[in-house]
Coordinates of C-alpha atoms in Angstrom, one line a residue:
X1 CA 0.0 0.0 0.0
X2 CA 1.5 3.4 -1.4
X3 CA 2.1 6.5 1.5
X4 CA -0.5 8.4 -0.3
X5 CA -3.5 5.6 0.0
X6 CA -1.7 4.8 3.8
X7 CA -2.2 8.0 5.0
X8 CA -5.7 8.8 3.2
X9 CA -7.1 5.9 5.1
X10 CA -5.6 6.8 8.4
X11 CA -7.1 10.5 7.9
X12 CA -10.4 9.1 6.7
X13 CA -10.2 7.2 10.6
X14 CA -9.2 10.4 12.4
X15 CA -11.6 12.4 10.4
X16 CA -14.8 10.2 11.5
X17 CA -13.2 9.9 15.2
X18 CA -12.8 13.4 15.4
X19 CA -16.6 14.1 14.5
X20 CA -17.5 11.1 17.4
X21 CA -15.9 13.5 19.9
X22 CA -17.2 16.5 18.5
X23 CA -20.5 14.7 18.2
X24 CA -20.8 14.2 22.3
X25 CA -19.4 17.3 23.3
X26 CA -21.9 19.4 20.9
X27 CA -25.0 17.4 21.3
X28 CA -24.7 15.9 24.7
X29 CA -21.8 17.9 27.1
X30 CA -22.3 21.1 26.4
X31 CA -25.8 21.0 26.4
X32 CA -26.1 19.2 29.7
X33 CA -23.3 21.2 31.3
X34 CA -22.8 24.7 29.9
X35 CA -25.6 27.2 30.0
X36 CA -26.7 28.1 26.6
X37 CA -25.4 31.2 27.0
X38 CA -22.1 31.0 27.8
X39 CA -22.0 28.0 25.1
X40 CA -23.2 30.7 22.5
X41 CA -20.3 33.2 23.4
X42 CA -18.1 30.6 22.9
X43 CA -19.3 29.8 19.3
X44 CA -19.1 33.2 18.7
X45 CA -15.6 33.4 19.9
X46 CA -15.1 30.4 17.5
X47 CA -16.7 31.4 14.5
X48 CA -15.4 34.7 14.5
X49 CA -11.7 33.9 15.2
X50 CA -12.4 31.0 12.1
X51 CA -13.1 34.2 9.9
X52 CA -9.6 36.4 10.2
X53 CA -7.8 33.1 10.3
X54 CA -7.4 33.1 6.3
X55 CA -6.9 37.1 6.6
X56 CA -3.8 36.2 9.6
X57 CA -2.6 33.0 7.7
X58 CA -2.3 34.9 4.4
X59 CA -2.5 32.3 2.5
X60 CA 0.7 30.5 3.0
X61 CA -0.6 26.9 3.9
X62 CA -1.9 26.6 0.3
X63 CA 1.1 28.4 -1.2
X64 CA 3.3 26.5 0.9
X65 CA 2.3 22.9 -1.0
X66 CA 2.0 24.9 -4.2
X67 CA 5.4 26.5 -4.6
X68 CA 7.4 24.2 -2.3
X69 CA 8.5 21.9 -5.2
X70 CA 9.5 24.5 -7.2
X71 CA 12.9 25.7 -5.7
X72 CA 15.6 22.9 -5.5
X73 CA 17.5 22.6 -2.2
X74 CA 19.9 25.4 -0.8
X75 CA 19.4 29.1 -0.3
X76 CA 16.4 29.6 -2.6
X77 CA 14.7 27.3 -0.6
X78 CA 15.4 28.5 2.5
X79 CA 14.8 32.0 1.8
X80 CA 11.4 30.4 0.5
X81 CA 10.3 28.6 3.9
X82 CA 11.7 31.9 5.9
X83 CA 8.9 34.2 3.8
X84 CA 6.4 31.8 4.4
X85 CA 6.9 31.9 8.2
X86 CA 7.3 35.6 8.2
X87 CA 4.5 36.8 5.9
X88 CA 1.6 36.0 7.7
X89 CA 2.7 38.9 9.9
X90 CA 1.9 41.6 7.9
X91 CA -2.0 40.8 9.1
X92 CA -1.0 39.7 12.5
X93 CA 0.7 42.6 13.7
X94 CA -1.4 44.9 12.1
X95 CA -4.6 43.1 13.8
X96 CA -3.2 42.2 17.0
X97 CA -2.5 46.7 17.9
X98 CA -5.7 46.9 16.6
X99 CA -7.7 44.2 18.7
X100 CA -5.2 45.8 21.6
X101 CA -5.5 49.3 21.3
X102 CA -9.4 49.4 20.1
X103 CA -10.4 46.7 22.7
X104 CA -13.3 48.7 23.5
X105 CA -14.4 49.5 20.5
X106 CA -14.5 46.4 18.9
X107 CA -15.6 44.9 22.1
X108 CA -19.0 47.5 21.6
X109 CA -19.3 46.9 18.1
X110 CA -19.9 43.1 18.8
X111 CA -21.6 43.7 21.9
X112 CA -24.7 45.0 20.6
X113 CA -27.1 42.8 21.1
X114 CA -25.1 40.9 23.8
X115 CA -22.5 42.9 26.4
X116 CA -21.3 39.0 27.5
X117 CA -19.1 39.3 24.2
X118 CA -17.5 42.5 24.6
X119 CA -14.5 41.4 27.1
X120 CA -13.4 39.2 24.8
X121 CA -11.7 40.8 22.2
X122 CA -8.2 39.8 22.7
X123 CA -9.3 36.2 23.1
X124 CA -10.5 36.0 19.5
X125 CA -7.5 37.1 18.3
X126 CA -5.3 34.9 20.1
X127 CA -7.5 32.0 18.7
X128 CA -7.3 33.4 15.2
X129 CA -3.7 33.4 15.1
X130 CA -3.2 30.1 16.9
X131 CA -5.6 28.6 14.2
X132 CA -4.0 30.4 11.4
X133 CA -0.4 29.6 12.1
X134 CA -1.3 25.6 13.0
X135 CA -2.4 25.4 9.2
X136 CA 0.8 27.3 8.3
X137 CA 2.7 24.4 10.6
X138 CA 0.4 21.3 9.3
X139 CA 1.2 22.4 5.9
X140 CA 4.9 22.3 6.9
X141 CA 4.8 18.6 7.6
X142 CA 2.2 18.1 4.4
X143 CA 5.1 18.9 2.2
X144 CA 7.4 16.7 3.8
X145 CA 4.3 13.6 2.7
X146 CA 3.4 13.5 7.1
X147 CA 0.0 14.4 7.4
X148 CA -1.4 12.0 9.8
X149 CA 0.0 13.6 12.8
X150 CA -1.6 17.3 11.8
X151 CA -5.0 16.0 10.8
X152 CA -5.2 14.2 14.5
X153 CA -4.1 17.5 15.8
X154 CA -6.8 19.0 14.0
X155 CA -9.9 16.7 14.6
X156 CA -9.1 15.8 17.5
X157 CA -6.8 17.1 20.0
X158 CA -9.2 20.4 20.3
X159 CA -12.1 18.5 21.1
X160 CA -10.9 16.0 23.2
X161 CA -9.6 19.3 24.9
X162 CA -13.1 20.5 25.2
X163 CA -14.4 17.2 26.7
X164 CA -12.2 17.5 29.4
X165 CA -13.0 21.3 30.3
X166 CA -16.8 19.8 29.8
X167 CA -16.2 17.5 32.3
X168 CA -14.2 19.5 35.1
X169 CA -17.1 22.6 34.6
X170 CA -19.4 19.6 35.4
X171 CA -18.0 18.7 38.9
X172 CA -17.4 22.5 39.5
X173 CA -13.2 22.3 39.6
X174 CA -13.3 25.3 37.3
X175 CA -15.5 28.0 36.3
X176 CA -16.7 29.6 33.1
X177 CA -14.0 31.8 32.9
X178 CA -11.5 29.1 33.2
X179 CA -13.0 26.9 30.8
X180 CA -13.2 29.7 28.0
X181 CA -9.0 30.6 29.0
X182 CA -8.2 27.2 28.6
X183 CA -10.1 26.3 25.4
X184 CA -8.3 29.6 23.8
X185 CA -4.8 27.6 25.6
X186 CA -6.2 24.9 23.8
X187 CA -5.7 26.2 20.7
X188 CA -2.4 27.9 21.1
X189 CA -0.9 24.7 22.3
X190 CA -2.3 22.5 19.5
X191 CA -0.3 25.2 17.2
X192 CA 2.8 25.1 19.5
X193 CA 2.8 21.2 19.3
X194 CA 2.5 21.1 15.5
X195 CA 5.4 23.5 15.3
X196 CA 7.6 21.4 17.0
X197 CA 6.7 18.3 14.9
X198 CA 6.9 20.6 11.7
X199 CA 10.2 21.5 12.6
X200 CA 11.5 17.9 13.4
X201 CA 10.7 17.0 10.0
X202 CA 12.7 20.0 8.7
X203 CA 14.7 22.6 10.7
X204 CA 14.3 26.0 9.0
X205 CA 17.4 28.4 8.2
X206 CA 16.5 31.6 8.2
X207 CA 17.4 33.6 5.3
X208 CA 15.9 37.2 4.4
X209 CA 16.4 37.4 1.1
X210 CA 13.3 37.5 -1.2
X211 CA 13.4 34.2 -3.9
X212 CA 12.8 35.7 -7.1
X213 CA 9.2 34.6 -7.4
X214 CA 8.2 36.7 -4.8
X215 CA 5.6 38.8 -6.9
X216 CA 4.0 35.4 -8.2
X217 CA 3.6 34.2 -4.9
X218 CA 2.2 37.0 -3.2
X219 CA -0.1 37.0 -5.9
X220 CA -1.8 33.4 -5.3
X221 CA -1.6 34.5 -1.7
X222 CA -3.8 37.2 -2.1
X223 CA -5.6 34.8 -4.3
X224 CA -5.8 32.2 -1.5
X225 CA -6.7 34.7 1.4
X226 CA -9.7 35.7 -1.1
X227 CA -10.7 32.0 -1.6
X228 CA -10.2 30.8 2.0
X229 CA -12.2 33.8 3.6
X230 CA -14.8 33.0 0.9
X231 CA -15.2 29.5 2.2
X232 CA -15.1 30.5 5.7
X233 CA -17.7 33.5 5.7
X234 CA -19.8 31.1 4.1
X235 CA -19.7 29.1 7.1
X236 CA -19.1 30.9 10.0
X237 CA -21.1 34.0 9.0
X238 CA -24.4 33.1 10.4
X239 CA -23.2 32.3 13.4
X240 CA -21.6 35.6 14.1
X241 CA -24.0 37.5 12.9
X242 CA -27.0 35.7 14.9
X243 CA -24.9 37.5 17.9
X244 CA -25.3 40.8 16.5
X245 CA -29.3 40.4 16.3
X246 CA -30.4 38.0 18.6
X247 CA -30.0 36.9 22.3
X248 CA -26.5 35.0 22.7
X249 CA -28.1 31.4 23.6
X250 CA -30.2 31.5 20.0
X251 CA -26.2 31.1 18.8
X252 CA -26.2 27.8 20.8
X253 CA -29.4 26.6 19.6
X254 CA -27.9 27.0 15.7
X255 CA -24.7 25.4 16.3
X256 CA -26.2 22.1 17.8
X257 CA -29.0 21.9 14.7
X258 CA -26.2 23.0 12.3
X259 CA -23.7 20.2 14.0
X260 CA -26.8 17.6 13.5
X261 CA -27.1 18.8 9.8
X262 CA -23.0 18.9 9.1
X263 CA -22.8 14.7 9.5
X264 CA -24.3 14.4 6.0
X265 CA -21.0 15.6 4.4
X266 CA -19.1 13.5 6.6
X267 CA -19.0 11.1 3.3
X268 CA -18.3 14.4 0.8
X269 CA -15.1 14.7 2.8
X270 CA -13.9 11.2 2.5
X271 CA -14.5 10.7 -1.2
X272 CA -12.9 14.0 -2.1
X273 CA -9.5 13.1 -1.1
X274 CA -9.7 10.1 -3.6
X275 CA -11.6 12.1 -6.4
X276 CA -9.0 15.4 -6.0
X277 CA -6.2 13.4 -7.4
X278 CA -8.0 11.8 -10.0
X279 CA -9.7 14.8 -11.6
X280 CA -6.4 16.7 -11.6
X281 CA -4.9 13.7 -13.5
X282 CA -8.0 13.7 -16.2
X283 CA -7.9 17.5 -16.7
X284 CA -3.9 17.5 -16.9
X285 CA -4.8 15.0 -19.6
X286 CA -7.8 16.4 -21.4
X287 CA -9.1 13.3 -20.7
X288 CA -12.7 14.6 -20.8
X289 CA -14.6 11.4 -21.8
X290 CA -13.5 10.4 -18.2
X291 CA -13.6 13.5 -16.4
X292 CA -17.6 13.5 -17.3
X293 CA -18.0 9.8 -16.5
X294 CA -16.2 10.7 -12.7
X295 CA -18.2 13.7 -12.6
X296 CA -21.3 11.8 -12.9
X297 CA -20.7 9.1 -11.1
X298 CA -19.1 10.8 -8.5
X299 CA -22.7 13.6 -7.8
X300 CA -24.5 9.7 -7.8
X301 CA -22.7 8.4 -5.2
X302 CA -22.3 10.8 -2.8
X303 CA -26.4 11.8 -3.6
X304 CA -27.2 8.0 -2.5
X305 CA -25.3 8.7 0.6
X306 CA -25.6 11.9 1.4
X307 CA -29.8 11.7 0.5
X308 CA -29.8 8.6 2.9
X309 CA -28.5 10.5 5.7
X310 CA -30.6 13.7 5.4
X311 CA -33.6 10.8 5.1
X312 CA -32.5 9.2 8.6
X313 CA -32.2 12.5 10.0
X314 CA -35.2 14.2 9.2
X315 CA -37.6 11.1 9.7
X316 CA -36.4 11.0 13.3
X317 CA -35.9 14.4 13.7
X318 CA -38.6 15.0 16.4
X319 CA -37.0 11.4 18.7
X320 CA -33.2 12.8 18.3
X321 CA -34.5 16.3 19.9
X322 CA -36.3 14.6 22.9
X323 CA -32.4 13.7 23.9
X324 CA -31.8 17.7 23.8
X325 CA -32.8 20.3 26.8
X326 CA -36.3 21.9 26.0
X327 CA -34.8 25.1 25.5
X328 CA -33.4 23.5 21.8
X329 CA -36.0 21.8 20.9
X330 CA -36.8 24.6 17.8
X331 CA -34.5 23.2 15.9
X332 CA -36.4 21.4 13.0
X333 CA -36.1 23.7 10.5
X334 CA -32.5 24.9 10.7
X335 CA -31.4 21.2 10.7
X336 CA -33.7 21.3 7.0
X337 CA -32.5 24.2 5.5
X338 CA -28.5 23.2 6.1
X339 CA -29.4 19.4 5.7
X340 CA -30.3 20.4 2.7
X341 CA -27.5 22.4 1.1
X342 CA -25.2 19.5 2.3
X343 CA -27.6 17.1 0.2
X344 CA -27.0 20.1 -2.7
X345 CA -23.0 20.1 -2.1
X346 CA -23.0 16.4 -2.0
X347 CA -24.8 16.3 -5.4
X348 CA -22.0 18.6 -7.5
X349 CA -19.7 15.3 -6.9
X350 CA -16.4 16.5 -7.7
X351 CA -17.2 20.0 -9.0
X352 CA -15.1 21.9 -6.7
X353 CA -12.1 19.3 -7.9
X354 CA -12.1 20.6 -11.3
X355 CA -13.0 24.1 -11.0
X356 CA -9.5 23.8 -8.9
X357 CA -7.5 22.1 -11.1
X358 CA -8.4 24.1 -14.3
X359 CA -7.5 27.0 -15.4
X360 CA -10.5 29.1 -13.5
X361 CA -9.7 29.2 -10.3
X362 CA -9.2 32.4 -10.3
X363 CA -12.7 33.5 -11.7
X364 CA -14.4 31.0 -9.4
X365 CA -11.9 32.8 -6.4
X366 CA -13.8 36.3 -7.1
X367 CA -17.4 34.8 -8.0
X368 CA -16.9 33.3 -3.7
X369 CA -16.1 36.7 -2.6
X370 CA -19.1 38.3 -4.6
X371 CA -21.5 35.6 -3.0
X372 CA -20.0 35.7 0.3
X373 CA -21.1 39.3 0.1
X374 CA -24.5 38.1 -0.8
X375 CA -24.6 35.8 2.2
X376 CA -23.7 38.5 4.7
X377 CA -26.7 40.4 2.9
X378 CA -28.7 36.9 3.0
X379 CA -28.4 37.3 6.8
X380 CA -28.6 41.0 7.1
X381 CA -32.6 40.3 5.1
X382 CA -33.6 37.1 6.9
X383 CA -32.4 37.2 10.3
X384 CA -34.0 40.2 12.0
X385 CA -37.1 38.6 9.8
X386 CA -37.5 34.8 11.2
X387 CA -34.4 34.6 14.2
X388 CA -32.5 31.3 14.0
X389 CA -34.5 30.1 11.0
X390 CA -34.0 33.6 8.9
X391 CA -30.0 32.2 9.7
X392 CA -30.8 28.7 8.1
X393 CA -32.3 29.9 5.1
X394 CA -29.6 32.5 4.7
X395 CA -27.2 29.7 4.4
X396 CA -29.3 27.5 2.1
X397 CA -29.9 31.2 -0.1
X398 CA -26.2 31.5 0.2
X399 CA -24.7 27.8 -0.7
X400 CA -27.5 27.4 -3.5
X401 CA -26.8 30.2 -5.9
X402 CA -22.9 29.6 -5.0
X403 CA -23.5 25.7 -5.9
X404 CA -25.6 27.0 -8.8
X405 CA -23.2 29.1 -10.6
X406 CA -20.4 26.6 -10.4
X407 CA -22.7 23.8 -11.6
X408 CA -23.3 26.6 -14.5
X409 CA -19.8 27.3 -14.8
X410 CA -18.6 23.8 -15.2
X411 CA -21.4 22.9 -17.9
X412 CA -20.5 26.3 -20.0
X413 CA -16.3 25.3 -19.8
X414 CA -16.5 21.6 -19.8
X415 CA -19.3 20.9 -21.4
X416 CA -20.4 18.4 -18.7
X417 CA -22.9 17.9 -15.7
X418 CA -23.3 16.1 -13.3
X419 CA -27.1 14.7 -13.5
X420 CA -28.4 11.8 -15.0
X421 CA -32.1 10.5 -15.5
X422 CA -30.6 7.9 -12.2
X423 CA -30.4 11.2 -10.3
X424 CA -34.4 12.0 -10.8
X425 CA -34.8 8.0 -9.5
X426 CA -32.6 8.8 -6.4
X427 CA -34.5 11.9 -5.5
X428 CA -38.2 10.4 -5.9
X429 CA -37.1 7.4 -4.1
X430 CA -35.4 9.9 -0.9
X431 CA -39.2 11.5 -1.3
X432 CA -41.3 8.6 -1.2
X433 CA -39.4 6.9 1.6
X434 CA -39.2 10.1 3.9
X435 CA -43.1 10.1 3.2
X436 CA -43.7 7.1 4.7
X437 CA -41.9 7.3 7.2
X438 CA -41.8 11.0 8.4
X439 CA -45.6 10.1 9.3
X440 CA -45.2 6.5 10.7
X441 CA -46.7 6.7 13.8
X442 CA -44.7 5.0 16.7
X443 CA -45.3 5.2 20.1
X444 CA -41.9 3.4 20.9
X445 CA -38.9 4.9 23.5
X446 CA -37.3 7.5 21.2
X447 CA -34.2 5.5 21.3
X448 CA -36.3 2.4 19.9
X449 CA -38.4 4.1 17.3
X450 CA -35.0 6.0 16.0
X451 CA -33.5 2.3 15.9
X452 CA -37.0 0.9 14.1
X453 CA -37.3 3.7 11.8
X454 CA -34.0 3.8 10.8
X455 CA -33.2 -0.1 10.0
X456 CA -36.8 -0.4 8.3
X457 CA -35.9 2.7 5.9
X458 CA -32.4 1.9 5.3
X459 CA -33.8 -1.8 4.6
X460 CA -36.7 -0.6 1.8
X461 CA -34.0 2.7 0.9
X462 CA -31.2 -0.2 -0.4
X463 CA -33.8 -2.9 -1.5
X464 CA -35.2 -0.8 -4.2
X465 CA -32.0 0.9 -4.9
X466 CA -30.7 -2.5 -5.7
X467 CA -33.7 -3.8 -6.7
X468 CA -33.7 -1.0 -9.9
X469 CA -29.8 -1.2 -10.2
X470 CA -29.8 2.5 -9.9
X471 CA -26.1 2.4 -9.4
X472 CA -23.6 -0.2 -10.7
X473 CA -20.8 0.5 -7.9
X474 CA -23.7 0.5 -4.9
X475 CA -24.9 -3.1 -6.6
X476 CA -20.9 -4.4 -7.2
X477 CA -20.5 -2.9 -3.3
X478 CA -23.8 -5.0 -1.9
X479 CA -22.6 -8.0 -4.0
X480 CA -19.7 -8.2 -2.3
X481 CA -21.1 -8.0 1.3
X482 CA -23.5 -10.5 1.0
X483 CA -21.1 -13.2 -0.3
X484 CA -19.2 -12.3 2.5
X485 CA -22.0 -13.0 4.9
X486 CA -23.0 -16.4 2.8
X487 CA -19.4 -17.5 3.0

């Protein structure tokens, strides 16, 4: 087994472990320990130190794997690495005198709606730098071929973290403040570990001459930062701005039915580090006869899966709630609206893989930014209008039209899309099974009728999938596992 397929399989493990942990603190921990309050500041905190990360990173951990190859070993090199440590601080510094020396008035801009955020300032910026500089670091070992190490760093160490600082606020060893301090130490040690490792794997030399790409690589920086912040807005955005219009705890409430939502593109994760490769290898080929074929099959696959997940979710939707306080019971339709753009993502298959591997990157780079803008707009319309669910919708608003235009963009470059007439088959079979059962009527234990419902779905959900052979690699796949059972 080659490093590249070793490592992809361990990362795939980490990934799904990672979510596990992240899975108890969000849905049981910190709602059974934390009051929602206090856990809303601290996705505030979070989500608003996730946004200047690509600003404080500048875009070195993409332009770090990018450019790395390109100078051979000795001084050029060097001088390389030493710009790419040192040029995420012309944000940083700038940022941190500001976040120092206009405490309060960021602090008031933020605390609008809610005063709880406003002495807390200099703790997103310390998390925003910590998170930016750990990519810079994880990207350090990717380009030595170590990634393991990072993406454990990443998933989990951070939220094991935070199940321990769950746990001690339950038994009252520390208070609120603590917990908050040490989650932001948290951070800054996962970064300080990483360096260390980074740096075992390769000692830098400082050298302070420029390399004579320097203008190219600022350029796909900038690029980068626009890219990254695009990606990032469109995920964090709601979140921060639900703080700016509603009570703190409504923030708290979104997180845990956007967490519920965010396990349908667990699967979209793991597929896309096998498809990336490929694609790159097809377009680098102008193999386009392929290209469409992976395309295709690729949206199929991922819409079985995904489709299936948003199905289990939303036909126990109501059971998976009675394990939640009362206070977030009104979850329902956020957990829709962002099921549903997952479901949408899912279905584009590898779109993002060839959109960054052509030669548009760049115009897909600005089209992000321009519909970032639109989701900050998105939320600005719908939030003061419906609360929590104005924040859903947003999102969808947001992610479809952004999903849309890159379908579009594809179709008019490639000539290809993604949709078949097995596509149409998929979604009126996701229908007529969430039909059924949505409305089944059980008057089980919750944990009983989510274990009923589920296995009797999933059992008619793959019976007439296989039953109409809608898709030859889920038949091969169910082939194989049943004369594994029969032998």
């Amino acid at each position: 087994m080659g490093i590249v397929l070793k490592q992809s399989l361990k990362n795939t493990i980490v990934t799904y472990l990672g979510f596990a942990i992240g899975a108890i603190n969000t849905l049981f921990l910190y709602t059974s320990f934390m009051k929602e309050e206090y856990y809303g500041l601290i996705q505030v905190i979070l989500s608003i130190s996730a946004v200047l990360m690509p600003l404080m990173a500048f875009g070195v951990p993409n332009t770090l794997v990018k450019f790395y190859s390109v100078f051979k070993e000795g001084k050029s090199k060097e001088s390389f690495l030493t710009l790419m440590l040192l040029l995420p601080l012309l944000f940083i510094i700038p940022i941190a005198l500001i976040s120092f020396f206009a405490t309060d008035v960021i602090g008031n801009i933020l605390s609008t709606k809610n005063p709880i955020v406003k002495d807390y300032v200099w703790y997103i910026f310390l998390t925003g730098m910590a998170m930016a500089y750990f990519e810079i670091f994880f990207a350090w070992a990717k380009i030595q071929m170590k990634s393991v190490f990072g993406n454990f760093m990443k998933e989990i160490f951070c939220r094991v973290g935070q199940t321990i600082l769950l746990l001690l606020l339950w038994k009252k060893v520390i208070t609120i403040d603590i917990f908050i301090k040490a989650l932001v130490g948290f951070y800054i040690l996962r970064t300080v570990i990483m360096k260390i490792y980074a740096y075992k794997l390769r000692m830098p030399k400082l050298m302070f001459s420029l390399p004579k790409n320097t203008k190219d690589i600022l350029k796909y920086s900038t690029l980068i930062i626009l890219g990254g912040s695009t990606a990032i807005v469109l995920l964090e955005v709601d979140k921060v701005m639900l703080n700016n219009f509603l009570e703190i705890e409504n923030v708290a409430y979104y997180a845990v039915a956007g967490f519920i939502a965010t396990t349908i593109a667990v699967p979209s994760r793991a597929m896309h580090q096998i498809t990336y490769p490929i694609t790159a290898t097809y377009i680098n080929a102008k193999n386009y006869i392929s290209l469409k074929e992976l395309y295709q099959k690729s949206s199929l696959t991922l819409f079985i899966i995904s489709g299936l997940l948003f199905l289990l979710i939303i036909i126990n939707i109501k059971d998976i709630y009675s394990f939640l306080p009362e206070a977030y019971s009104n979850g329902y339709l956020i957990v829709f609206w962002i099921g549903l753009a997952k479901v949408y993502d899912a279905l584009l298959g590898n779109n993002n893989s060839i959109l960054f591997n052509s030669d548009y990157y760049r115009s897909v780079l600005f089209l992000g930014v321009l519909l970032a803008v639109l989701a900050v707009g998105f939320n600005f319309w719908l939030i003061p209008k419906f609360g929590i669910k104005g924040a859903a919708i947003a999102s969808f608003s947001a992610f479809f039209v952004y999903n849309s235009l890159k379908l579009l963009y594809v179709k008019a470059k490639f000539k290809i899309q993604p949709f078949t007439i097995e596509t149409l088959k998929i979604l009126g079979l996701l229908i007529s099974v969430g039909f059924v059962f949505y409305y089944m009527p059980l008057t089980f234990p919750p944990i009983l009728a989510i274990l009923v419902k589920s296995s009797l779905a999933l059992i008619l959900y793959i019976g007439i999938l296989y039953k109409l052979s809608i898709s030859r690699d889920v038949n091969v796949l169910i082939d194989s596992v049943i004369n594994k059972i029969i032998k």
